[in-house]
Coordinates of C-alpha atoms in Angstrom, one line a residue:
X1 CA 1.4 -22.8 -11.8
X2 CA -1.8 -25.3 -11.1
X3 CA -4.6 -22.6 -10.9
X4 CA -7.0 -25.3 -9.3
X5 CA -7.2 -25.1 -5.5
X6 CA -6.2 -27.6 -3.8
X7 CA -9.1 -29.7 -1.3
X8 CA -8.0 -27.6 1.5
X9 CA -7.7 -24.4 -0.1
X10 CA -11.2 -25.2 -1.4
X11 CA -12.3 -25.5 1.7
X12 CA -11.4 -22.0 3.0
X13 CA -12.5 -20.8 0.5
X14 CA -15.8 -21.8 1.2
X15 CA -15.4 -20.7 4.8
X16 CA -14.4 -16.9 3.3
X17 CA -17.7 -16.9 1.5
X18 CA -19.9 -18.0 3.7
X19 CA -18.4 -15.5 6.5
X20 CA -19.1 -12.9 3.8
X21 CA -22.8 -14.2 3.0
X22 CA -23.2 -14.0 7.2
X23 CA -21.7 -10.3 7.6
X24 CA -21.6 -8.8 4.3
X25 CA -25.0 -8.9 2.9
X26 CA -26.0 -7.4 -0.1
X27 CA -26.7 -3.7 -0.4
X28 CA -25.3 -3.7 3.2
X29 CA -24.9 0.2 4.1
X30 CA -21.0 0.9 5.4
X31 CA -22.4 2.7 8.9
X32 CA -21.0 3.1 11.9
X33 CA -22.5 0.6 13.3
X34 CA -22.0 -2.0 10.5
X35 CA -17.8 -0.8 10.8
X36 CA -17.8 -1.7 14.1
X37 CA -19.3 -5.1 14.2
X38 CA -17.4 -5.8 11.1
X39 CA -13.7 -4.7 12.6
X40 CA -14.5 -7.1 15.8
X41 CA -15.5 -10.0 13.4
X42 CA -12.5 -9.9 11.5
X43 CA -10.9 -9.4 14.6
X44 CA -12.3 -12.9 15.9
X45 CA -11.7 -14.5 12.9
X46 CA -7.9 -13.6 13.1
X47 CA -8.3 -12.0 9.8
X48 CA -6.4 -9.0 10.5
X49 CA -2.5 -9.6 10.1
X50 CA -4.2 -12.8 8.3
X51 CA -0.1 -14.0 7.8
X52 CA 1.4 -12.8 11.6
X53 CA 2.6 -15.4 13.7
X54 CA -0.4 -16.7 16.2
X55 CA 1.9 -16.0 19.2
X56 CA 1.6 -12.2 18.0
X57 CA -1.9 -12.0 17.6
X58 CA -2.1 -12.8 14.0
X59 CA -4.0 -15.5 12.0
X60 CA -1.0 -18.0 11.2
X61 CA -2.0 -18.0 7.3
X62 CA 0.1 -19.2 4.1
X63 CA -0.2 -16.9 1.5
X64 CA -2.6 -18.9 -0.7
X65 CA -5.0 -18.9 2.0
X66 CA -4.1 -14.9 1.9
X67 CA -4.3 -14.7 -1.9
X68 CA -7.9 -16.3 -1.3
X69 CA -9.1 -14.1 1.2
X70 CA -8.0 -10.9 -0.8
X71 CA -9.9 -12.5 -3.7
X72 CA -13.2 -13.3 -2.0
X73 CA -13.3 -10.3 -0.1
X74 CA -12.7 -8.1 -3.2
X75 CA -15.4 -9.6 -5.4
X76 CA -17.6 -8.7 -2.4
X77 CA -16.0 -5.2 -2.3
X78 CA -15.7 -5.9 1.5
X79 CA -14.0 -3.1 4.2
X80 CA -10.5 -3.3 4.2
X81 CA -9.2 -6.1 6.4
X82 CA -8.2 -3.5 9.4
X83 CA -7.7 0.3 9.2
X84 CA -4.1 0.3 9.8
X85 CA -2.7 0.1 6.4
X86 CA 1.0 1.3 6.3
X87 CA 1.0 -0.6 10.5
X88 CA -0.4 -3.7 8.6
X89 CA 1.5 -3.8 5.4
X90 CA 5.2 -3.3 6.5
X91 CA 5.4 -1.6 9.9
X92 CA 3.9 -4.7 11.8
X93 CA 6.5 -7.2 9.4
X94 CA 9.3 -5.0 10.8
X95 CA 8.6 -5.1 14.3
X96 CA 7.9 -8.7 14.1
X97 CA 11.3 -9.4 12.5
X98 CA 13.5 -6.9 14.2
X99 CA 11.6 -5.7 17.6
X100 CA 12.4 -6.0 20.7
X101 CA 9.7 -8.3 22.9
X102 CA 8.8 -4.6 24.6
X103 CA 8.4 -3.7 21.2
X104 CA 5.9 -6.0 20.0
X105 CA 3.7 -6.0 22.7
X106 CA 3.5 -2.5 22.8
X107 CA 3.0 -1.7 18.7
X108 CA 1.5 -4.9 17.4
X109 CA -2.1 -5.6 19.5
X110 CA -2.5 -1.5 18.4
X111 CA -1.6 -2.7 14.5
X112 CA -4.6 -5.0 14.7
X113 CA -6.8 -2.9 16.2
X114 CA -6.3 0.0 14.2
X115 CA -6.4 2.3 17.4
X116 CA -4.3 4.9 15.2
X117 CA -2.3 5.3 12.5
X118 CA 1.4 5.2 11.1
X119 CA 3.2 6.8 8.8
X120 CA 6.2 6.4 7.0
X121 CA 9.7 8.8 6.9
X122 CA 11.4 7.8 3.9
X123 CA 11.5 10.0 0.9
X124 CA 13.7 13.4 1.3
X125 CA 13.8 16.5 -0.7
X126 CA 16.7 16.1 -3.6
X127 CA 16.9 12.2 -3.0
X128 CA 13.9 11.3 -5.5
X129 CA 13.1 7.8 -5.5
X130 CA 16.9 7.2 -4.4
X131 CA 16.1 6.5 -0.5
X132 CA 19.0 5.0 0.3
X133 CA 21.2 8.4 -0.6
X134 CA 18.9 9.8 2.4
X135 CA 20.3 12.5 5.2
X136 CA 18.2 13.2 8.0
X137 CA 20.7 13.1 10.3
X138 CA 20.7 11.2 14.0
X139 CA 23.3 11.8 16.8
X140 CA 23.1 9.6 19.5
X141 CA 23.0 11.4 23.2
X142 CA 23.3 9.0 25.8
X143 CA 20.2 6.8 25.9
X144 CA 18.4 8.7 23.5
X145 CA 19.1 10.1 19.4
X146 CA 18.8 13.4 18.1
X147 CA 17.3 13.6 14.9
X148 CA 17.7 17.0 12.5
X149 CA 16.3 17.1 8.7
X150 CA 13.6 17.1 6.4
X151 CA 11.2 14.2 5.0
X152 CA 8.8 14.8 2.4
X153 CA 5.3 13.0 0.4
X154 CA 4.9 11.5 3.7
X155 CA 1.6 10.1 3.3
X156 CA -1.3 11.0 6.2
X157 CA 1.5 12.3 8.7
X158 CA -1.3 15.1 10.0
X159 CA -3.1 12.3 11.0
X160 CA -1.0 9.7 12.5
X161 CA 0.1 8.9 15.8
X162 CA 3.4 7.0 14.5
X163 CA 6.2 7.1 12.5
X164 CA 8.5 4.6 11.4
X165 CA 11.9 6.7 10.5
X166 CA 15.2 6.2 8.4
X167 CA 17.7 8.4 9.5
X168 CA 21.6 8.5 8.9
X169 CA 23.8 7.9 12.2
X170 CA 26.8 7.2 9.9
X171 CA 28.2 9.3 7.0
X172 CA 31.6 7.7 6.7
X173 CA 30.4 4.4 4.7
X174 CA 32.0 2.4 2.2
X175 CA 28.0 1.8 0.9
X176 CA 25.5 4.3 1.2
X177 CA 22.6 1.2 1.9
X178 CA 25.3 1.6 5.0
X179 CA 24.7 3.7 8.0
X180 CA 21.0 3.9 8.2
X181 CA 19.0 3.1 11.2
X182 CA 15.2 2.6 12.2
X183 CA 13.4 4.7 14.6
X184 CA 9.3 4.5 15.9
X185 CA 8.8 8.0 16.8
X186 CA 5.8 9.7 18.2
X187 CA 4.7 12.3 16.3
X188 CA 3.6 14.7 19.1
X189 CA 7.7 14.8 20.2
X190 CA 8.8 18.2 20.3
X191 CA 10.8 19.2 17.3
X192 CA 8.4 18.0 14.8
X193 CA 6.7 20.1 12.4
X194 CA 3.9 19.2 9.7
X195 CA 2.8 21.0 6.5
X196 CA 0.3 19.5 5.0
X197 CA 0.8 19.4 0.8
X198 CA -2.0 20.3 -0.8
X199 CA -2.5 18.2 -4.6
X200 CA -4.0 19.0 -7.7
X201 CA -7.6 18.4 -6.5
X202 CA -7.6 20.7 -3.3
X203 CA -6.8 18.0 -1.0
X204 CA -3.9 16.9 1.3
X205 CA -2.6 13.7 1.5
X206 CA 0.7 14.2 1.3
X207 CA 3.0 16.3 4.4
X208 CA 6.4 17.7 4.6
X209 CA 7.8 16.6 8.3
X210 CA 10.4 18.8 10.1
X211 CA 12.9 17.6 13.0
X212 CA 14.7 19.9 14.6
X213 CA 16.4 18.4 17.5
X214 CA 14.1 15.8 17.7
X215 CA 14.8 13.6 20.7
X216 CA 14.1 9.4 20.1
X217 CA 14.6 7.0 23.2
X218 CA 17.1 4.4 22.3
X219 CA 14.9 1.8 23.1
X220 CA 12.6 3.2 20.0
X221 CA 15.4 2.0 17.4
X222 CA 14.0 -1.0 15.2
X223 CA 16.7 -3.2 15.2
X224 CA 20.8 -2.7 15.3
X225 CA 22.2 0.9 14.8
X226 CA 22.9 0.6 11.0
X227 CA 20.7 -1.8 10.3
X228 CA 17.6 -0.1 8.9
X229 CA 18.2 -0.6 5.1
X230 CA 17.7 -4.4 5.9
X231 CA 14.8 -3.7 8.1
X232 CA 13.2 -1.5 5.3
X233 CA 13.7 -4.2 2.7
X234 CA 12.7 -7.1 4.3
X235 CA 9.3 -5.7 5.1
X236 CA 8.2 -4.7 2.2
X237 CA 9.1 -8.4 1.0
X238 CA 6.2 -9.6 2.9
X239 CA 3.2 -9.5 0.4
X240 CA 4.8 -8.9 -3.3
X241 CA 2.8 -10.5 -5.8
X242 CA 0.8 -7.8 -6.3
X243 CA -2.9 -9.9 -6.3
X244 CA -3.7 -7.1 -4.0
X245 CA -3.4 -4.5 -6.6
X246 CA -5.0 -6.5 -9.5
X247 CA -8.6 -6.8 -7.3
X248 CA -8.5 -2.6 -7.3
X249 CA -8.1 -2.5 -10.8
X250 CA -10.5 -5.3 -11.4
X251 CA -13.1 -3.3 -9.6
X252 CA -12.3 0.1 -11.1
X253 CA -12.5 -1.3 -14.7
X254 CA -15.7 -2.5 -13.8
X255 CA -17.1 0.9 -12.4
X256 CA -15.4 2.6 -15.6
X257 CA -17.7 0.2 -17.5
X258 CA -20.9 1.3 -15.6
X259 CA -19.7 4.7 -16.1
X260 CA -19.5 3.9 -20.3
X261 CA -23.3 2.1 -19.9
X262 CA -25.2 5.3 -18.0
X263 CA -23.8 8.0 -19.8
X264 CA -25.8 8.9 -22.9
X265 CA -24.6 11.2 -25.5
X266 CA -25.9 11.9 -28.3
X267 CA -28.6 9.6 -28.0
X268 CA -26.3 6.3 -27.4
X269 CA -24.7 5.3 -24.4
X270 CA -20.7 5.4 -24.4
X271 CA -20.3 1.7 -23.9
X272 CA -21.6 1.7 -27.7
X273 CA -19.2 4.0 -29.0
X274 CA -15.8 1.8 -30.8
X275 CA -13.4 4.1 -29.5
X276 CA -14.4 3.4 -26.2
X277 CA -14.8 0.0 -26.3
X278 CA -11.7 -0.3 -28.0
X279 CA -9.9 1.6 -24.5
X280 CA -11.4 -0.5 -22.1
X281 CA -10.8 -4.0 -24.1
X282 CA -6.8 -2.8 -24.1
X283 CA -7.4 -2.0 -19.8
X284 CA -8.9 -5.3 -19.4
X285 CA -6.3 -7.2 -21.3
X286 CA -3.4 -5.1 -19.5
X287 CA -5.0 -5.8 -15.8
X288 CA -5.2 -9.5 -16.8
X289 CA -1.8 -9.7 -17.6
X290 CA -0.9 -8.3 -14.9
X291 CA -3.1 -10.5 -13.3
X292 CA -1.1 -13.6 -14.4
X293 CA 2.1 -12.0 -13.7
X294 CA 1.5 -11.9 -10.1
X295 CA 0.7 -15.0 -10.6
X296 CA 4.1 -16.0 -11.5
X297 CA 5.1 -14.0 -8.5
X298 CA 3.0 -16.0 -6.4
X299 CA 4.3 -19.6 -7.8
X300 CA 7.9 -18.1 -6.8
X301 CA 6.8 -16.9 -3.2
X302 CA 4.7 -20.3 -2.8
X303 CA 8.6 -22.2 -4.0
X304 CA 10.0 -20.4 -1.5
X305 CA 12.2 -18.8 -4.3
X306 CA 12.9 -15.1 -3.7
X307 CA 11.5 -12.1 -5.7
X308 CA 14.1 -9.9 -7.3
X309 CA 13.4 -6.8 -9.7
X310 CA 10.5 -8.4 -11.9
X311 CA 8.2 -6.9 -9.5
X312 CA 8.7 -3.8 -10.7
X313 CA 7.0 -4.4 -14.2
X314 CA 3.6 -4.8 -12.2
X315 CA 4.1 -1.7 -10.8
X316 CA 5.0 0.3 -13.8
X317 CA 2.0 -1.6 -15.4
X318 CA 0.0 -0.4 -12.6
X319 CA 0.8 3.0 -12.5
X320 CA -0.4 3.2 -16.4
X321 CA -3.0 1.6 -15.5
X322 CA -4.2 4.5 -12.9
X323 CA -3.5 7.1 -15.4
X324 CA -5.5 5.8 -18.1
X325 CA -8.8 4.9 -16.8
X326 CA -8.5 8.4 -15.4
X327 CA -8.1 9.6 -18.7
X328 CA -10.4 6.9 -20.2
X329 CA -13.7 7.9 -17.1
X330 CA -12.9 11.7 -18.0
X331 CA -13.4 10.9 -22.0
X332 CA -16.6 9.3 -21.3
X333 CA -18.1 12.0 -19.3
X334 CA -17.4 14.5 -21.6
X335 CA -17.9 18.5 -20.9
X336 CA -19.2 17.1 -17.4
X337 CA -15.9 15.8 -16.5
X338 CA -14.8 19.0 -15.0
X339 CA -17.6 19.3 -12.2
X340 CA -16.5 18.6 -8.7
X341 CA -19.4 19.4 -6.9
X342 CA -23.1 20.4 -6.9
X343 CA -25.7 18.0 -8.5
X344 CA -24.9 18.3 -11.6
X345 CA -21.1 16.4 -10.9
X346 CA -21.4 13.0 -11.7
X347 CA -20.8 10.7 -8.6
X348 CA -20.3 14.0 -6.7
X349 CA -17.3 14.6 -9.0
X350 CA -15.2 11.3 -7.9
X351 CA -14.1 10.7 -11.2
X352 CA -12.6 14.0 -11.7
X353 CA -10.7 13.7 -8.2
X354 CA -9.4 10.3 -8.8
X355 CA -7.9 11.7 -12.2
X356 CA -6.3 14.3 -10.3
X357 CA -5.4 12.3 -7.2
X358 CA -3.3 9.7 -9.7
X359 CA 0.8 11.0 -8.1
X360 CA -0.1 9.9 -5.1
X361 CA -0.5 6.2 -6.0
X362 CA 1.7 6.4 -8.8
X363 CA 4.9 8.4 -7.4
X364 CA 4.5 6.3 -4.3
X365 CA 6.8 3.2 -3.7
X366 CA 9.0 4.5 -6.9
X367 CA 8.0 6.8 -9.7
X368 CA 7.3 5.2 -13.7
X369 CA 11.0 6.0 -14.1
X370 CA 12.8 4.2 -11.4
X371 CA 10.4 1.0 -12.4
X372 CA 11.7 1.7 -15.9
X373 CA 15.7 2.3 -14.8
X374 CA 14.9 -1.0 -12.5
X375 CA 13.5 -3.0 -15.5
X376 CA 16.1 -1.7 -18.2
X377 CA 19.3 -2.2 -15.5
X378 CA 18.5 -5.2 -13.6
X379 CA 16.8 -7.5 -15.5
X380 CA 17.3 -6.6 -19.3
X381 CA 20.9 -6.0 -18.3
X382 CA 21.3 -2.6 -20.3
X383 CA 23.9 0.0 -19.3
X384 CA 23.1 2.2 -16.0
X385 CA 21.3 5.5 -16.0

């Protein structure tokens, strides 16, 4: 891959910054106020859904142009670009793809302005990471389904508005990717019950969702009966080189660093301990490889050549990654590391609650194993699990 921009790359590139030196200022406090005016600039700009169509509402971008905004904005550690993340990263793609024109203009101009959230009913209790062996079950009733079963780690369902559903209206397939349709479903339906799951640090991110006799309008299926494994996939094609990802990292290596430079012990800081160092020179060198291998995926998505299973080595990558500088920030605190409150916690105890918080950005999207069964099957070509 040419890493040099090209003149008009370049260019908005330029444009990015100089938006950010106009809004974003330095030491800019993330208030209220400052949210606001900062949602309806990126709203001007078209920023938000930066790769939707323009007749939809979005910005019409490539995705070197998005690679470029991602970048810029995460050296400036900017807000997120809109507060709709699972409506923005593969809810809006669906709908887009596979909605109705009812459809569209009732979900996407919400999407962009973040006016609530979604959430997504995938996993299920005994499935694993396995989603397509899924068996909420969904009986159609005249012009609407009826939906009976159990989803589970569905993240922020408490506080979202939304739901994008895969159910099973068929169970006699020849392929079990077979037989699975799409539903948006409103979350205040009757039928539906929440429990909140609480994780290791006291918190609750996570929900169990209940239907029991849930009834779905027809016109709330996301493209053809059957057709949801296709809808599923294709969306979460939409942004796969993982550049995203990389920024986080990038930016939590460099507070881990900060972290090594103010805590004294002994009468040294950490950053001069060899150990230490050592650690945090093998978590650089992992994020920039995984650095350049989303660059390779980004060369591929740029050829308008496909990405297969090699995505799934960033992801294992990353979820290593999350556990060990964890690990790595808890070393360097020391005894301390176990405060979560009170002025004596360090950061207010963040450190210690991102160490425990790790399942829910690692188990998401596929655990360490699938990634590995993935890696081992599909490209390496060993013998299935």
């Amino acid at each position: 891959m040419d890493f040099q921009l090209s003149e008009e790359e370049e260019a908005f590139r330029k444009e990015v910054v100089s938006f950010l030196d106009e809004h974003l200022p330095e030491g800019t406090e993330r208030t209220p106020e400052f949210q606001a005016k900062w949602t309806k600039a990126i709203r001007e700009r078209r920023w938000v859904g930066f790769s939707w169509p323009q007749e939809v509402g979005g910005g019409g971008g490539g995705i070197m142009e998005q690679v470029i905004l991602k970048d810029e904005m995460a050296k400036r550690k900017a807000p997120a670009l809109g507060s709709c993340f699972m409506g923005l990263a593969w809810v809006g793609p669906s709908i887009i793809q596979y909605g109705t024109e009812e459809q569209k203009q009732k979900y996407i101009p919400d999407i962009l302005d973040g006016k609530y959230q979604w959430c997504t009913g995938y996993s299920e209790p005994d499935s694993g990471s396995d989603l397509a062996s899924l068996k909420c079950k969904c009986e159609r009733d005249g012009d609407e389904y009826v939906v009976n079963g159990q989803k589970i780690w569905t993240s922020i369902a408490m506080w979202s508005k939304m739901m994008i559903l895969l159910v099973r209206t068929e169970t006699e397939v020849e392929s079990k990717h077979d037989g699975i349709t799409c539903l948006l479903v409103e979350m205040d339906t009757p039928g539906i019950e929440v429990r909140p799951i609480k994780n290791m640090s006291g918190g609750a991110m996570f929900a169990e969702v209940f239907f029991d006799n849930v009834r779905v309008p027809v016109e709330n299926r996301l493209g053809d009966e059957g057709q949801g494994w296709q809808v599923t996939i294709s969306a979460l094609a939409s942004e796969r080189s993982s550049i995203a990802e990389v920024h986080g990292l990038i930016r939590k290596i460099e507070e881990v660093k900060e972290l090594a430079r103010n805590t004294i012990r002994g009468g040294r800081a950490m950053s001069e301990d060899p150990g230490i160092r050592r650690r945090i020179a093998q978590a650089e060198t992992k994020i920039e490889a995984m650095r350049l291998n989303g660059m390779r995926f980004l060369t591929k998505q740029l050829k308008g050549e496909p990405l297969g299973s090699e995505t799934s080595i960033n992801k294992l990558h990353r979820a290593d990654l999350e556990i060990g500088l964890g690990e790595l920030a808890l070393e360097i605190l020391g005894s301390s590391s176990t405060l979560m409150g009170g002025d004596d916690a360090v950061d207010g105890g963040a450190w210690a609650k991102y160490s425990l918080n790790w399942p829910e950005v690692v188990i998401g999207g596929g655990t360490p194993n699938i990634q590995r069964n993935i890696i081992a099957e599909r490209i390496l070509g060993l013998p299935k699990d």
